Amino acid sequence: MIAFLFVILFGLIALGMNIWLAMGVSGVLYILIEGEISLRMVASTMVGGVDSATLVAIPMFILAGELMNKSGITSKLTELADYLIGRAKGGLAYVAVVVNLIVAGVSGSAVADASAVSSVIIPSMVKRGYDRAFAASINGAAAVLGPIIPPSIPMIFIGIISGISVGKLFLGGIVPGLLMGTVLVAAIFVISRRRNYPTVQKELSMSALKLLLRDSFFAIMAPVIILGGLIFGFVTLVEVSVLAVLYILTISLFVYRSIHLKELPGIFFNSAVFSSSVMIIFAVVGLYQYLIAYVQLGDQLGELIREWDLSPFTFLLLINIFLLILGCILDAVPVMLIFFPVLLPIAIELGIDPTHFGVIVVLNLMIGLLTPPIGVLLFLECKIAQVGFGELLKEIWPFVLALIGVLLLCTYVPALVTWLPNLVFGN
């Protein structure tokens, strides 16, 4: 009977219905057809889905990303990175990766990072002779780093619904995120030389470097403050999200003076709209989680896996395939919120570290942001770069394969994920 629920869900999404609405409608239809569950559970489970103080951190980080986008912080980081590495062949593509790694430590959102970085770097890449589709593809692939390098909104989701330490999840994403950045740089190196992208000769001077460092210092300090506060326990997750907003707002208003007071209502409004679109998914997922618990789907899957006698190796391989496929047809948020609580107990029973499993799930679903037909980053990059969807798909596959290679490496070498969290927080 539970299969009927997902058939309705996928059918409504295929018809073009918004994801949260499709989830709500399919859940209510399931209750009506099943006949034994009171419709009053719809309201109570939806309220329960957003009844967590930790969720306050999500709109705060979304607001931090919006402020960063409007304040010109990204432009300052781009200028510094371009000065340092822009003279190499494919230099601006390297800049895209480096800036995304830094910006990721503030916004925690792939969409926010892509909007901020791509709108700055893609026009410059096109002016310097890069193909539009290549510029869009590397910026889209680099934006995946946003939800992996802390702070990470998806990892906050995972922590809230599972009880896994968000701090451990954040630290667990650092090494995989750096590895992903490394393989993207390697792919850029090969492609840039094959296509003989032009180099840009710039005069190096200490005075110019000092000026760039002065302008970008406060921007670089934003992720340092956020991560430092979490790692050393000075602040909670919600407090650090508020601190991020206050810090970026302060430097934007009084140091860079790139945001005016009259612009703040619009920034707050945009952040509120985006945040509400996330929070309503949490609400309808509360209904889904109740229905899944009602039919004991987790117990059924656990029994099935015990019957198949799956090893941890095989289980993780199947999970990777399952999540990569789901990432092609569903948004990452409902997938992790619906299926992670079901799969986590099975993973723990097989001896898989919960932090390791949580990070692997996030890696899978973030790569899904680059895969059609739902891949939201693909559509965003097409719009920013003004390039056709088919052209972008041809260019992005080398980067997607490189990211999947890191996913497999982190899947089967758990220490890449767990070493840093265990070093800071202990086993």
Short mmCIF file of C-alpha atoms in Angstrom, two decimals:
data_model
loop_
_atom_site.label_atom_id
_atom_site.label_comp_id
_atom_site.label_asym_id
_atom_site.label_seq_id
_atom_site.Cartn_x
_atom_site.Cartn_y
_atom_site.Cartn_z
CA MET A 1 0.00 0.00 0.00
CA ILE A 2 2.88 2.38 0.74
CA ALA A 3 4.03 1.95 -2.88
CA PHE A 4 0.76 3.60 -3.90
CA LEU A 5 1.78 6.71 -1.95
CA PHE A 6 5.00 7.11 -3.94
CA VAL A 7 3.28 6.31 -7.25
CA ILE A 8 0.89 9.21 -6.63
CA LEU A 9 3.78 11.45 -5.56
CA PHE A 10 5.90 10.77 -8.65
CA GLY A 11 2.84 11.04 -10.90
CA LEU A 12 1.92 14.48 -9.57
CA ILE A 13 5.51 15.69 -9.90
CA ALA A 14 5.59 14.39 -13.49
CA LEU A 15 2.48 16.47 -14.17
CA GLY A 16 4.38 19.56 -13.05
CA MET A 17 2.98 20.03 -9.55
CA ASN A 18 5.20 21.74 -7.00
CA ILE A 19 7.04 19.19 -4.83
CA TRP A 20 5.62 20.25 -1.46
CA LEU A 21 2.09 20.36 -2.87
CA ALA A 22 2.50 16.95 -4.53
CA MET A 23 3.68 15.51 -1.22
CA GLY A 24 0.75 17.01 0.67
CA VAL A 25 -1.87 15.91 -1.85
CA SER A 26 -0.48 12.37 -2.14
CA GLY A 27 -0.34 12.05 1.65
CA VAL A 28 -3.96 13.15 2.10
CA LEU A 29 -5.13 10.85 -0.74
CA TYR A 30 -3.33 7.95 0.89
CA ILE A 31 -5.09 8.62 4.22
CA LEU A 32 -8.48 8.82 2.52
CA ILE A 33 -7.96 5.59 0.61
CA GLU A 34 -6.40 3.72 3.53
CA GLY A 35 -9.37 4.66 5.69
CA GLU A 36 -7.97 3.94 9.16
CA ILE A 37 -6.03 7.16 9.81
CA SER A 38 -7.79 10.30 11.00
CA LEU A 39 -7.42 13.38 8.81
CA ARG A 40 -6.62 15.28 12.01
CA MET A 41 -3.18 13.66 11.80
CA VAL A 42 -2.43 15.84 8.77
CA ALA A 43 -2.42 19.04 10.84
CA SER A 44 -0.63 17.58 13.87
CA THR A 45 2.13 15.89 11.85
CA MET A 46 2.73 18.98 9.73
CA VAL A 47 3.09 21.12 12.85
CA GLY A 48 5.40 18.47 14.31
CA GLY A 49 7.52 18.59 11.17
CA VAL A 50 8.58 22.17 11.90
CA ASP A 51 8.57 21.94 15.70
CA SER A 52 12.32 22.22 16.25
CA ALA A 53 14.27 25.19 17.55
CA THR A 54 17.27 24.15 15.44
CA LEU A 55 15.28 24.91 12.29
CA VAL A 56 15.76 28.61 13.06
CA ALA A 57 19.31 28.23 11.73
CA ILE A 58 18.03 27.49 8.21
CA PRO A 59 16.40 30.88 7.42
CA MET A 60 19.35 32.59 9.12
CA PHE A 61 21.90 30.92 6.83
CA ILE A 62 19.64 31.61 3.84
CA LEU A 63 19.58 35.29 4.85
CA ALA A 64 23.38 35.24 5.25
CA GLY A 65 23.69 33.92 1.70
CA GLU A 66 21.33 36.59 0.36
CA LEU A 67 23.26 39.35 2.14
CA MET A 68 26.54 37.97 0.83
CA ASN A 69 25.13 37.90 -2.68
CA LYS A 70 24.02 41.54 -2.50
CA SER A 71 27.03 42.91 -0.62
CA GLY A 72 29.73 42.29 -3.21
CA ILE A 73 31.71 39.93 -0.97
CA THR A 74 31.83 37.40 -3.80
CA SER A 75 33.30 39.99 -6.17
CA LYS A 76 36.07 40.85 -3.71
CA LEU A 77 36.99 37.20 -3.21
CA THR A 78 36.93 36.68 -6.98
CA GLU A 79 39.30 39.60 -7.58
CA LEU A 80 41.78 38.24 -5.04
CA ALA A 81 41.63 34.68 -6.40
CA ASP A 82 41.93 35.96 -9.97
CA TYR A 83 45.02 37.97 -9.02
CA LEU A 84 46.67 34.94 -7.40
CA ILE A 85 45.79 32.14 -9.86
CA GLY A 86 44.08 33.83 -12.81
CA ARG A 87 47.22 33.86 -14.97
CA ALA A 88 47.23 30.06 -15.36
CA LYS A 89 45.65 28.45 -18.41
CA GLY A 90 42.03 28.01 -17.40
CA GLY A 91 42.67 30.44 -14.56
CA LEU A 92 39.12 31.76 -14.16
CA ALA A 93 37.79 28.20 -13.97
CA TYR A 94 40.17 27.58 -11.06
CA VAL A 95 38.94 30.82 -9.52
CA ALA A 96 35.36 29.53 -9.65
CA VAL A 97 36.34 26.47 -7.61
CA VAL A 98 38.39 28.40 -5.06
CA VAL A 99 35.75 31.09 -4.52
CA ASN A 100 33.02 28.46 -4.11
CA LEU A 101 35.13 26.73 -1.47
CA ILE A 102 35.37 29.98 0.50
CA VAL A 103 31.82 31.17 -0.07
CA ALA A 104 30.53 27.72 0.93
CA GLY A 105 31.69 28.46 4.46
CA VAL A 106 29.13 31.26 4.72
CA SER A 107 25.93 30.40 2.87
CA GLY A 108 25.80 26.61 3.05
CA SER A 109 23.50 26.54 0.00
CA ALA A 110 24.36 25.40 -3.53
CA VAL A 111 21.72 27.66 -5.06
CA ALA A 112 22.94 30.72 -3.14
CA ASP A 113 26.57 29.99 -4.07
CA ALA A 114 25.73 29.44 -7.73
CA SER A 115 23.73 32.66 -7.91
CA ALA A 116 26.45 34.70 -6.21
CA VAL A 117 29.55 33.26 -7.87
CA SER A 118 28.28 32.41 -11.35
CA SER A 119 26.76 35.84 -11.94
CA VAL A 120 30.21 37.35 -11.29
CA ILE A 121 32.55 34.81 -12.92
CA ILE A 122 30.64 33.56 -16.00
CA PRO A 123 30.53 36.97 -17.78
CA SER A 124 34.27 37.38 -17.15
CA MET A 125 34.99 33.88 -18.48
CA VAL A 126 33.02 34.57 -21.67
CA LYS A 127 34.93 37.84 -22.20
CA ARG A 128 38.24 35.98 -21.90
CA GLY A 129 37.30 33.44 -24.56
CA TYR A 130 35.87 30.50 -22.61
CA ASP A 131 32.93 28.59 -24.08
CA ARG A 132 29.66 29.59 -22.41
CA ALA A 133 28.69 25.97 -21.79
CA PHE A 134 32.06 25.21 -20.19
CA ALA A 135 31.81 28.30 -17.98
CA ALA A 136 28.31 27.29 -16.88
CA SER A 137 29.31 23.67 -16.25
CA ILE A 138 32.33 24.36 -14.02
CA ASN A 139 30.44 26.98 -12.05
CA GLY A 140 27.54 24.58 -11.54
CA ALA A 141 29.84 21.74 -10.51
CA ALA A 142 31.76 24.00 -8.11
CA ALA A 143 28.49 25.19 -6.53
CA VAL A 144 27.91 21.61 -5.33
CA LEU A 145 30.67 22.26 -2.80
CA GLY A 146 28.39 24.74 -0.98
CA PRO A 147 26.25 22.18 0.90
CA ILE A 148 29.28 19.97 1.62
CA ILE A 149 31.79 22.47 3.04
CA PRO A 150 30.30 23.74 6.35
CA PRO A 151 28.01 25.31 7.20
CA SER A 152 25.65 23.05 5.27
CA ILE A 153 21.89 23.43 5.26
CA PRO A 154 21.33 19.79 4.12
CA MET A 155 23.50 18.54 6.98
CA ILE A 156 21.42 20.60 9.39
CA PHE A 157 18.40 18.75 7.98
CA ILE A 158 20.13 15.40 8.56
CA GLY A 159 21.08 16.33 12.12
CA ILE A 160 17.58 17.52 13.03
CA ILE A 161 15.75 14.41 11.83
CA SER A 162 18.30 11.87 13.08
CA GLY A 163 19.90 13.28 16.23
CA ILE A 164 23.39 13.01 14.71
CA SER A 165 25.67 15.83 15.88
CA VAL A 166 25.49 18.66 13.33
CA GLY A 167 29.03 19.64 14.34
CA LYS A 168 30.28 16.16 13.41
CA LEU A 169 28.42 16.29 10.11
CA PHE A 170 29.90 19.70 9.34
CA LEU A 171 33.45 18.52 10.02
CA GLY A 172 32.79 15.27 8.15
CA GLY A 173 32.10 17.28 5.00
CA ILE A 174 35.39 19.18 4.97
CA VAL A 175 37.69 16.49 3.53
CA PRO A 176 35.16 15.26 0.91
CA GLY A 177 34.53 18.88 -0.08
CA LEU A 178 38.25 19.56 -0.51
CA LEU A 179 38.65 16.33 -2.49
CA MET A 180 35.80 17.37 -4.78
CA GLY A 181 37.48 20.72 -5.29
CA THR A 182 40.73 18.91 -6.13
CA VAL A 183 39.20 16.64 -8.79
CA LEU A 184 37.43 19.60 -10.37
CA VAL A 185 40.76 21.42 -10.58
CA ALA A 186 42.31 18.33 -12.20
CA ALA A 187 39.50 18.18 -14.78
CA ILE A 188 39.94 21.89 -15.53
CA PHE A 189 43.68 21.33 -16.03
CA VAL A 190 43.07 18.66 -18.68
CA ILE A 191 40.24 20.43 -20.50
CA SER A 192 41.96 23.85 -20.54
CA ARG A 193 45.05 22.43 -22.18
CA ARG A 194 43.13 20.42 -24.74
CA ARG A 195 41.18 23.51 -25.77
CA ASN A 196 44.11 25.87 -25.34
CA TYR A 197 42.17 28.43 -23.36
CA PRO A 198 44.01 31.78 -23.25
CA THR A 199 46.16 32.93 -20.38
CA VAL A 200 46.01 36.47 -19.05
CA GLN A 201 49.22 38.28 -18.26
CA LYS A 202 48.91 40.53 -15.24
CA GLU A 203 51.55 42.63 -13.62
CA LEU A 204 52.29 41.46 -10.09
CA SER A 205 52.92 44.13 -7.51
CA MET A 206 52.99 44.11 -3.74
CA SER A 207 50.91 47.27 -3.57
CA ALA A 208 48.12 45.69 -5.65
CA LEU A 209 48.21 42.54 -3.52
CA LYS A 210 48.02 44.54 -0.30
CA LEU A 211 45.01 46.43 -1.63
CA LEU A 212 43.22 43.21 -2.59
CA LEU A 213 44.01 41.58 0.76
CA ARG A 214 42.72 44.63 2.60
CA ASP A 215 39.47 44.61 0.61
CA SER A 216 38.89 40.86 0.97
CA PHE A 217 40.10 40.35 4.57
CA PHE A 218 36.68 40.75 6.18
CA ALA A 219 35.09 38.52 3.54
CA ILE A 220 37.63 35.75 4.22
CA MET A 221 37.08 36.04 7.96
CA ALA A 222 33.36 35.21 7.69
CA PRO A 223 33.78 31.42 7.29
CA VAL A 224 36.64 31.44 9.83
CA ILE A 225 34.40 32.98 12.49
CA ILE A 226 31.52 30.62 11.73
CA LEU A 227 33.59 27.42 11.77
CA GLY A 228 35.70 28.53 14.72
CA GLY A 229 32.63 29.20 16.83
CA LEU A 230 31.17 25.77 16.09
CA ILE A 231 34.37 23.74 16.45
CA PHE A 232 35.43 25.30 19.74
CA GLY A 233 31.91 25.29 21.15
CA PHE A 234 31.63 29.02 21.74
CA VAL A 235 28.17 29.13 20.14
CA THR A 236 25.35 26.81 19.21
CA LEU A 237 24.26 26.18 15.63
CA VAL A 238 21.39 28.68 15.85
CA GLU A 239 23.64 31.26 17.50
CA VAL A 240 26.32 30.91 14.84
CA SER A 241 23.71 31.36 12.08
CA VAL A 242 22.60 34.63 13.70
CA LEU A 243 26.26 35.61 14.15
CA ALA A 244 26.85 35.03 10.44
CA VAL A 245 23.97 37.35 9.54
CA LEU A 246 25.12 40.07 11.96
CA TYR A 247 28.74 39.86 10.77
CA ILE A 248 27.93 40.05 7.06
CA LEU A 249 25.35 42.78 7.65
CA THR A 250 27.84 44.82 9.68
CA ILE A 251 30.69 44.66 7.18
CA SER A 252 28.27 45.28 4.29
CA LEU A 253 26.75 48.39 5.91
CA PHE A 254 29.74 49.93 7.67
CA VAL A 255 32.96 48.51 6.14
CA TYR A 256 32.29 47.90 2.44
CA ARG A 257 29.17 50.11 2.42
CA SER A 258 27.84 47.98 -0.42
CA ILE A 259 24.31 47.63 0.99
CA HIS A 260 22.07 50.57 1.83
CA LEU A 261 19.42 50.53 4.53
CA LYS A 262 16.66 50.99 1.96
CA GLU A 263 17.70 47.69 0.32
CA LEU A 264 17.27 45.63 3.48
CA PRO A 265 13.47 45.14 3.28
CA GLY A 266 13.84 43.59 -0.18
CA ILE A 267 16.68 41.33 0.98
CA PHE A 268 14.68 40.21 4.02
CA PHE A 269 11.60 39.60 1.85
CA ASN A 270 13.50 37.43 -0.67
CA SER A 271 15.08 35.42 2.15
CA ALA A 272 11.70 34.94 3.83
CA VAL A 273 10.11 33.66 0.61
CA PHE A 274 12.92 31.19 -0.03
CA SER A 275 12.95 30.08 3.62
CA SER A 276 9.20 29.47 3.57
CA SER A 277 9.58 27.22 0.52
CA VAL A 278 12.02 25.10 2.53
CA MET A 279 10.04 25.06 5.76
CA ILE A 280 6.81 23.98 4.08
CA ILE A 281 8.67 20.92 2.80
CA PHE A 282 9.61 20.13 6.39
CA ALA A 283 5.92 20.34 7.30
CA VAL A 284 4.67 17.93 4.64
CA VAL A 285 7.62 15.61 5.29
CA GLY A 286 6.34 15.38 8.87
CA LEU A 287 3.18 13.81 7.40
CA TYR A 288 5.23 11.45 5.23
CA GLN A 289 7.39 10.34 8.15
CA TYR A 290 4.23 9.53 10.14
CA LEU A 291 2.83 7.43 7.27
CA ILE A 292 6.14 5.60 6.80
CA ALA A 293 6.27 4.84 10.53
CA TYR A 294 2.60 3.75 10.45
CA VAL A 295 3.25 1.09 7.79
CA GLN A 296 6.60 0.16 9.44
CA LEU A 297 8.52 0.65 6.21
CA GLY A 298 11.83 0.78 8.09
CA ASP A 299 11.19 -2.59 9.72
CA GLN A 300 10.19 -4.09 6.39
CA LEU A 301 13.33 -2.83 4.66
CA GLY A 302 15.50 -4.03 7.56
CA GLU A 303 13.97 -7.50 7.36
CA LEU A 304 14.46 -7.57 3.59
CA ILE A 305 18.14 -6.64 3.91
CA ARG A 306 18.63 -9.30 6.58
CA GLU A 307 17.06 -11.87 4.23
CA TRP A 308 19.38 -10.79 1.44
CA ASP A 309 22.31 -10.92 3.87
CA LEU A 310 23.81 -7.74 2.44
CA SER A 311 27.33 -6.75 3.42
CA PRO A 312 28.04 -3.09 4.31
CA PHE A 313 29.90 -2.79 0.98
CA THR A 314 26.89 -3.94 -1.06
CA PHE A 315 24.43 -1.93 1.04
CA LEU A 316 26.38 1.30 0.49
CA LEU A 317 26.66 0.58 -3.24
CA LEU A 318 22.89 0.08 -3.52
CA ILE A 319 22.25 3.23 -1.47
CA ASN A 320 24.49 5.26 -3.77
CA ILE A 321 22.66 3.97 -6.85
CA PHE A 322 19.25 4.51 -5.22
CA LEU A 323 20.01 8.08 -4.14
CA LEU A 324 21.65 9.07 -7.44
CA ILE A 325 18.54 7.88 -9.29
CA LEU A 326 16.20 9.65 -6.86
CA GLY A 327 18.32 12.79 -7.21
CA CYS A 328 17.47 12.79 -10.93
CA ILE A 329 13.73 12.98 -10.34
CA LEU A 330 13.23 14.56 -6.89
CA ASP A 331 14.57 17.57 -5.03
CA ALA A 332 17.26 16.74 -2.46
CA VAL A 333 15.34 18.05 0.57
CA PRO A 334 12.31 15.69 0.50
CA VAL A 335 14.49 12.73 -0.42
CA MET A 336 16.75 13.09 2.61
CA LEU A 337 13.91 13.98 4.96
CA ILE A 338 11.75 11.03 3.91
CA PHE A 339 14.29 8.27 3.39
CA PHE A 340 17.20 9.05 5.73
CA PRO A 341 15.32 8.19 8.96
CA VAL A 342 14.31 4.88 7.34
CA LEU A 343 17.78 3.94 6.10
CA LEU A 344 19.88 5.13 9.07
CA PRO A 345 18.87 2.33 11.51
CA ILE A 346 19.71 -0.25 8.85
CA ALA A 347 23.11 1.35 8.27
CA ILE A 348 23.85 1.38 12.01
CA GLU A 349 22.82 -2.29 12.27
CA LEU A 350 25.38 -3.07 9.56
CA GLY A 351 28.09 -1.28 11.54
CA ILE A 352 28.25 1.87 9.41
CA ASP A 353 29.16 5.05 11.29
CA PRO A 354 26.12 7.40 11.38
CA THR A 355 28.21 10.50 10.60
CA HIS A 356 29.79 8.72 7.64
CA PHE A 357 26.39 7.60 6.38
CA GLY A 358 24.90 11.10 6.76
CA VAL A 359 27.70 12.73 4.79
CA ILE A 360 27.46 10.10 2.04
CA VAL A 361 23.74 10.77 1.67
CA VAL A 362 24.41 14.50 1.32
CA LEU A 363 27.17 13.90 -1.27
CA ASN A 364 24.79 11.78 -3.35
CA LEU A 365 21.96 14.27 -3.30
CA MET A 366 24.18 17.27 -4.01
CA ILE A 367 25.54 15.54 -7.11
CA GLY A 368 21.88 15.03 -7.99
CA LEU A 369 21.59 18.82 -8.31
CA LEU A 370 23.60 18.42 -11.53
CA THR A 371 21.58 15.59 -13.08
CA PRO A 372 18.48 15.97 -15.27
CA PRO A 373 15.54 16.26 -15.30
CA ILE A 374 15.19 17.99 -11.91
CA GLY A 375 18.80 19.19 -11.39
CA VAL A 376 18.11 22.72 -10.18
CA LEU A 377 21.70 23.90 -10.71
CA LEU A 378 21.51 23.01 -14.40
CA PHE A 379 18.54 25.30 -14.98
CA LEU A 380 20.09 28.07 -12.90
CA GLU A 381 23.39 27.96 -14.81
CA CYS A 382 21.58 27.85 -18.16
CA LYS A 383 19.76 31.04 -17.18
CA ILE A 384 22.85 32.85 -15.91
CA ALA A 385 25.09 31.81 -18.82
CA GLN A 386 22.32 32.08 -21.45
CA VAL A 387 23.21 28.67 -22.82
CA GLY A 388 21.06 25.77 -24.05
CA PHE A 389 20.25 22.89 -21.71
CA GLY A 390 21.64 20.30 -24.14
CA GLU A 391 24.90 22.21 -24.56
CA LEU A 392 25.36 22.33 -20.80
CA LEU A 393 24.73 18.60 -20.41
CA LYS A 394 27.49 17.81 -22.93
CA GLU A 395 29.99 19.89 -20.97
CA ILE A 396 29.10 18.93 -17.41
CA TRP A 397 29.49 15.14 -17.55
CA PRO A 398 33.28 15.09 -16.98
CA PHE A 399 32.77 17.08 -13.79
CA VAL A 400 29.85 14.90 -12.66
CA LEU A 401 31.93 11.74 -13.17
CA ALA A 402 34.81 13.28 -11.23
CA LEU A 403 32.46 14.10 -8.33
CA ILE A 404 31.03 10.56 -8.39
CA GLY A 405 34.60 9.25 -8.17
CA VAL A 406 35.08 11.20 -4.92
CA LEU A 407 31.71 9.92 -3.69
CA LEU A 408 32.83 6.31 -4.17
CA LEU A 409 36.20 7.00 -2.53
CA CYS A 410 34.53 8.53 0.54
CA THR A 411 31.97 5.72 0.61
CA TYR A 412 34.56 2.97 0.90
CA VAL A 413 37.24 4.86 2.83
CA PRO A 414 35.16 6.03 5.83
CA ALA A 415 38.16 7.63 7.53
CA LEU A 416 38.04 10.42 4.92
CA VAL A 417 34.76 11.45 6.51
CA THR A 418 35.14 10.39 10.15
CA TRP A 419 38.77 11.28 10.88
CA LEU A 420 38.27 15.00 11.49
CA PRO A 421 35.01 14.72 13.52
CA ASN A 422 36.58 12.00 15.70
CA LEU A 423 39.72 14.11 16.16
CA VAL A 424 37.73 17.12 17.39
CA PHE A 425 34.78 15.51 19.18
CA GLY A 426 36.15 12.04 19.96
CA ASN A 427 34.64 8.70 18.97
#
